[in-house]
PDB file of C-alpha atoms in Angstrom:
ATOM      1  CA  MET A  27      -2.522 -28.848  24.741  1.00 67.00           C
ATOM      2  CA  LYS A  28      -2.989 -28.680  20.947  1.00 86.00           C
ATOM      3  CA  LEU A  29      -3.395 -25.403  19.362  1.00 91.00           C
ATOM      4  CA  PRO A  30      -6.461 -24.678  17.233  1.00 93.00           C
ATOM      5  CA  ASP A  31      -6.096 -24.062  13.435  1.00 94.00           C
ATOM      6  CA  LEU A  32      -5.163 -20.422  13.323  1.00 96.00           C
ATOM      7  CA  HIS A  33      -6.581 -20.151   9.835  1.00 92.00           C
ATOM      8  CA  ASP A  34     -10.082 -20.923  11.263  1.00 94.00           C
ATOM      9  CA  LEU A  35     -11.701 -17.472  11.351  1.00 94.00           C
ATOM     10  CA  ASP A  36     -14.756 -18.913  13.047  1.00 95.00           C
ATOM     11  CA  ALA A  37     -12.778 -20.273  16.059  1.00 96.00           C
ATOM     12  CA  ALA A  38     -10.839 -16.985  16.465  1.00 97.00           C
ATOM     13  CA  GLY A  39     -11.301 -15.442  19.862  1.00 96.00           C
ATOM     14  CA  VAL A  40     -10.206 -15.477  23.505  1.00 96.00           C
ATOM     15  CA  HIS A  41      -9.068 -18.906  24.585  1.00 96.00           C
ATOM     16  CA  GLU A  42      -7.364 -20.388  27.605  1.00 94.00           C
ATOM     17  CA  GLN A  43      -4.250 -22.041  26.263  1.00 93.00           C
ATOM     18  CA  HIS A  44      -1.285 -23.362  28.192  1.00 87.00           C
ATOM     19  CA  ALA A  45       0.935 -24.366  25.152  1.00 91.00           C
ATOM     20  CA  PRO A  46       4.528 -23.108  25.380  1.00 92.00           C
ATOM     21  CA  ALA A  47       5.118 -19.550  24.081  1.00 94.00           C
ATOM     22  CA  GLU A  48       7.362 -20.896  21.440  1.00 96.00           C
ATOM     23  CA  ALA A  49       4.639 -23.288  20.036  1.00 96.00           C
ATOM     24  CA  ILE A  50       2.236 -20.344  19.799  1.00 97.00           C
ATOM     25  CA  ALA A  51       4.869 -18.023  18.255  1.00 97.00           C
ATOM     26  CA  ASP A  52       5.832 -20.770  15.677  1.00 96.00           C
ATOM     27  CA  ALA A  53       2.166 -21.517  14.805  1.00 97.00           C
ATOM     28  CA  SER A  54       1.591 -17.813  14.357  1.00 97.00           C
ATOM     29  CA  ALA A  55       4.608 -17.529  11.986  1.00 97.00           C
ATOM     30  CA  SER A  56       3.294 -20.535  10.041  1.00 96.00           C
ATOM     31  CA  ALA A  57      -0.154 -18.910   9.621  1.00 96.00           C
ATOM     32  CA  LYS A  58       1.644 -15.586   8.720  1.00 96.00           C
ATOM     33  CA  LEU A  59      -0.129 -13.890  11.707  1.00 97.00           C
ATOM     34  CA  LYS A  60       1.521 -11.118  13.636  1.00 97.00           C
ATOM     35  CA  TYR A  61       2.461 -12.455  17.183  1.00 97.00           C
ATOM     36  CA  PHE A  62       2.456 -10.459  20.394  1.00 98.00           C
ATOM     37  CA  ALA A  63       3.649 -11.734  23.732  1.00 97.00           C
ATOM     38  CA  VAL A  64       2.251  -9.858  26.710  1.00 98.00           C
ATOM     39  CA  ASP A  65       3.543 -10.703  30.215  1.00 97.00           C
ATOM     40  CA  LEU A  66       1.053  -9.809  32.996  1.00 97.00           C
ATOM     41  CA  GLY A  67       3.293 -11.380  35.633  1.00 95.00           C
ATOM     42  CA  LYS A  68       4.044  -8.080  37.360  1.00 95.00           C
ATOM     43  CA  ALA A  69       0.627  -6.487  36.716  1.00 96.00           C
ATOM     44  CA  ASP A  70      -0.926  -5.787  40.038  1.00 95.00           C
ATOM     45  CA  SER A  71      -3.396  -3.062  39.095  1.00 96.00           C
ATOM     46  CA  LYS A  72      -5.483  -1.787  36.169  1.00 97.00           C
ATOM     47  CA  PHE A  73      -2.647   0.744  35.325  1.00 96.00           C
ATOM     48  CA  ALA A  74       0.040  -2.073  35.426  1.00 97.00           C
ATOM     49  CA  LEU A  75      -2.245  -4.173  33.227  1.00 98.00           C
ATOM     50  CA  LEU A  76      -2.645  -1.503  30.728  1.00 98.00           C
ATOM     51  CA  ASP A  77       1.101  -0.673  30.874  1.00 97.00           C
ATOM     52  CA  ALA A  78       1.925  -4.379  30.227  1.00 98.00           C
ATOM     53  CA  LEU A  79      -0.526  -4.466  27.304  1.00 98.00           C
ATOM     54  CA  ALA A  80       0.950  -1.304  25.924  1.00 97.00           C
ATOM     55  CA  HIS A  81       4.500  -2.577  26.109  1.00 97.00           C
ATOM     56  CA  GLY A  82       3.619  -6.183  24.730  1.00 97.00           C
ATOM     57  CA  LEU A  83       1.444  -4.941  21.848  1.00 97.00           C
ATOM     58  CA  ALA A  84       3.967  -2.276  21.028  1.00 95.00           C
ATOM     59  CA  LEU A  85       1.315   0.481  21.242  1.00 95.00           C
ATOM     60  CA  PRO A  86       2.427   4.038  20.490  1.00 90.00           C
ATOM     61  CA  PRO A  87       3.803   6.330  23.228  1.00 88.00           C
ATOM     62  CA  HIS A  88       0.511   8.426  23.087  1.00 89.00           C
ATOM     63  CA  PHE A  89      -1.517   5.358  24.097  1.00 93.00           C
ATOM     64  CA  GLY A  90      -3.836   6.688  26.810  1.00 92.00           C
ATOM     65  CA  ARG A  91      -3.753   3.682  29.155  1.00 92.00           C
ATOM     66  CA  ASN A  92      -7.355   3.412  29.636  1.00 97.00           C
ATOM     67  CA  TRP A  93     -10.045   1.064  28.447  1.00 98.00           C
ATOM     68  CA  ASP A  94     -11.291   3.136  25.610  1.00 97.00           C
ATOM     69  CA  ALA A  95      -7.805   3.729  24.313  1.00 97.00           C
ATOM     70  CA  LEU A  96      -7.131  -0.063  24.391  1.00 98.00           C
ATOM     71  CA  ALA A  97     -10.338  -0.792  22.472  1.00 97.00           C
ATOM     72  CA  ASP A  98      -9.510   1.768  19.877  1.00 96.00           C
ATOM     73  CA  SER A  99      -5.966   0.344  19.546  1.00 96.00           C
ATOM     74  CA  LEU A 100      -7.070  -3.191  19.123  1.00 96.00           C
ATOM     75  CA  GLU A 101      -9.322  -2.040  16.185  1.00 95.00           C
ATOM     76  CA  ASP A 102      -6.343  -0.263  14.524  1.00 92.00           C
ATOM     77  CA  ASP A 103      -4.856  -1.642  11.312  1.00 90.00           C
ATOM     78  CA  ASP A 104      -1.376  -1.315  12.767  1.00 85.00           C
ATOM     79  CA  ILE A 105      -2.147  -3.874  15.437  1.00 88.00           C
ATOM     80  CA  ILE A 106      -3.475  -6.530  13.140  1.00 91.00           C
ATOM     81  CA  GLY A 107      -0.807  -6.728  10.462  1.00 86.00           C
ATOM     82  CA  LYS A 108      -1.465  -7.968   6.981  1.00 88.00           C
ATOM     83  CA  HIS A 109      -3.051 -11.287   7.763  1.00 94.00           C
ATOM     84  CA  GLY A 110      -4.205 -11.147  11.335  1.00 96.00           C
ATOM     85  CA  ALA A 111      -2.686 -11.366  14.839  1.00 97.00           C
ATOM     86  CA  VAL A 112      -2.155 -13.594  17.805  1.00 98.00           C
ATOM     87  CA  VAL A 113      -1.749 -12.321  21.363  1.00 98.00           C
ATOM     88  CA  ARG A 114      -0.432 -14.559  24.175  1.00 97.00           C
ATOM     89  CA  LEU A 115      -1.226 -13.201  27.618  1.00 97.00           C
ATOM     90  CA  ALA A 116       1.313 -14.873  30.003  1.00 96.00           C
ATOM     91  CA  HIS A 117       0.156 -15.035  33.590  1.00 95.00           C
ATOM     92  CA  GLY A 118      -3.328 -14.035  32.576  1.00 90.00           C
ATOM     93  CA  ALA A 119      -4.925 -16.586  34.726  1.00 86.00           C
ATOM     94  CA  ALA A 120      -3.264 -15.123  37.899  1.00 88.00           C
ATOM     95  CA  TYR A 121      -4.393 -11.647  36.969  1.00 92.00           C
ATOM     96  CA  ARG A 122      -7.967 -12.770  36.292  1.00 92.00           C
ATOM     97  CA  LYS A 123      -8.111 -14.468  39.725  1.00 93.00           C
ATOM     98  CA  ALA A 124      -6.698 -11.459  41.678  1.00 94.00           C
ATOM     99  CA  HIS A 125      -8.641  -8.705  39.644  1.00 96.00           C
ATOM    100  CA  ALA A 126     -11.878 -10.276  38.493  1.00 96.00           C
ATOM    101  CA  HIS A 127     -13.636  -6.901  37.549  1.00 97.00           C
ATOM    102  CA  ASP A 128     -10.694  -5.498  35.473  1.00 97.00           C
ATOM    103  CA  TRP A 129     -10.361  -8.943  33.859  1.00 97.00           C
ATOM    104  CA  GLN A 130     -13.936  -9.014  32.825  1.00 97.00           C
ATOM    105  CA  THR A 131     -13.625  -5.656  31.220  1.00 98.00           C
ATOM    106  CA  LEU A 132     -10.478  -6.700  29.471  1.00 98.00           C
ATOM    107  CA  GLU A 133     -12.159  -9.780  28.127  1.00 97.00           C
ATOM    108  CA  GLU A 134     -15.084  -7.848  26.835  1.00 98.00           C
ATOM    109  CA  ILE A 135     -12.728  -5.528  24.979  1.00 98.00           C
ATOM    110  CA  LEU A 136     -10.733  -8.413  23.567  1.00 98.00           C
ATOM    111  CA  ASP A 137     -13.987 -10.173  22.475  1.00 97.00           C
ATOM    112  CA  GLU A 138     -15.180  -6.983  20.835  1.00 98.00           C
ATOM    113  CA  ALA A 139     -11.965  -6.803  18.996  1.00 98.00           C
ATOM    114  CA  THR A 140     -12.222 -10.392  17.879  1.00 97.00           C
ATOM    115  CA  GLU A 141     -15.716  -9.702  16.402  1.00 97.00           C
ATOM    116  CA  PHE A 142     -14.581  -6.501  14.798  1.00 98.00           C
ATOM    117  CA  TRP A 143     -11.800  -8.367  12.943  1.00 97.00           C
ATOM    118  CA  LYS A 144     -14.060 -11.351  12.069  1.00 97.00           C
ATOM    119  CA  GLU A 145     -16.423  -8.958  10.312  1.00 97.00           C
ATOM    120  CA  ARG A 146     -13.407  -8.016   8.161  1.00 96.00           C
ATOM    121  CA  HIS A 147     -12.470 -11.695   7.563  1.00 96.00           C
ATOM    122  CA  VAL A 148      -9.245 -11.257   9.556  1.00 97.00           C
ATOM    123  CA  PRO A 149      -8.341 -13.672  12.428  1.00 97.00           C
ATOM    124  CA  PHE A 150      -7.631 -12.134  15.903  1.00 98.00           C
ATOM    125  CA  TRP A 151      -6.583 -14.729  18.503  1.00 98.00           C
ATOM    126  CA  VAL A 152      -5.977 -14.194  22.231  1.00 98.00           C
ATOM    127  CA  PHE A 153      -4.394 -17.099  24.272  1.00 97.00           C
ATOM    128  CA  VAL A 154      -4.591 -16.654  27.998  1.00 95.00           C
ATOM    129  CA  ALA A 155      -1.744 -18.683  29.754  1.00 91.00           C
TER     130      ALA A 155
END
């Protein structure tokens, strides 16, 4: 599956994407966007999901591991880098299927973060694999 143009601010958002991790990482580097790989393969609960996100996004040790803390972290300048960011959520489809309610909340937070950064003319991409 072909990756979208990561420079296209209007297209930035949460997308299902099954391109190899290396392809997404390479495209992120070419676009000068910060890249995060988050593995949700062992996430079997909301806490495990938030823990995987904290690890993959390199959130600070004081991260509260709750939805509000995640929303705040995703709107922090430290996460976005100088030019924008790309997050790849590996095994996201499996988590979504098993934990639909938590996934809906996560997707709302990711969508809000995308809009927050678009208003600031900075691309924030999330690819769910």
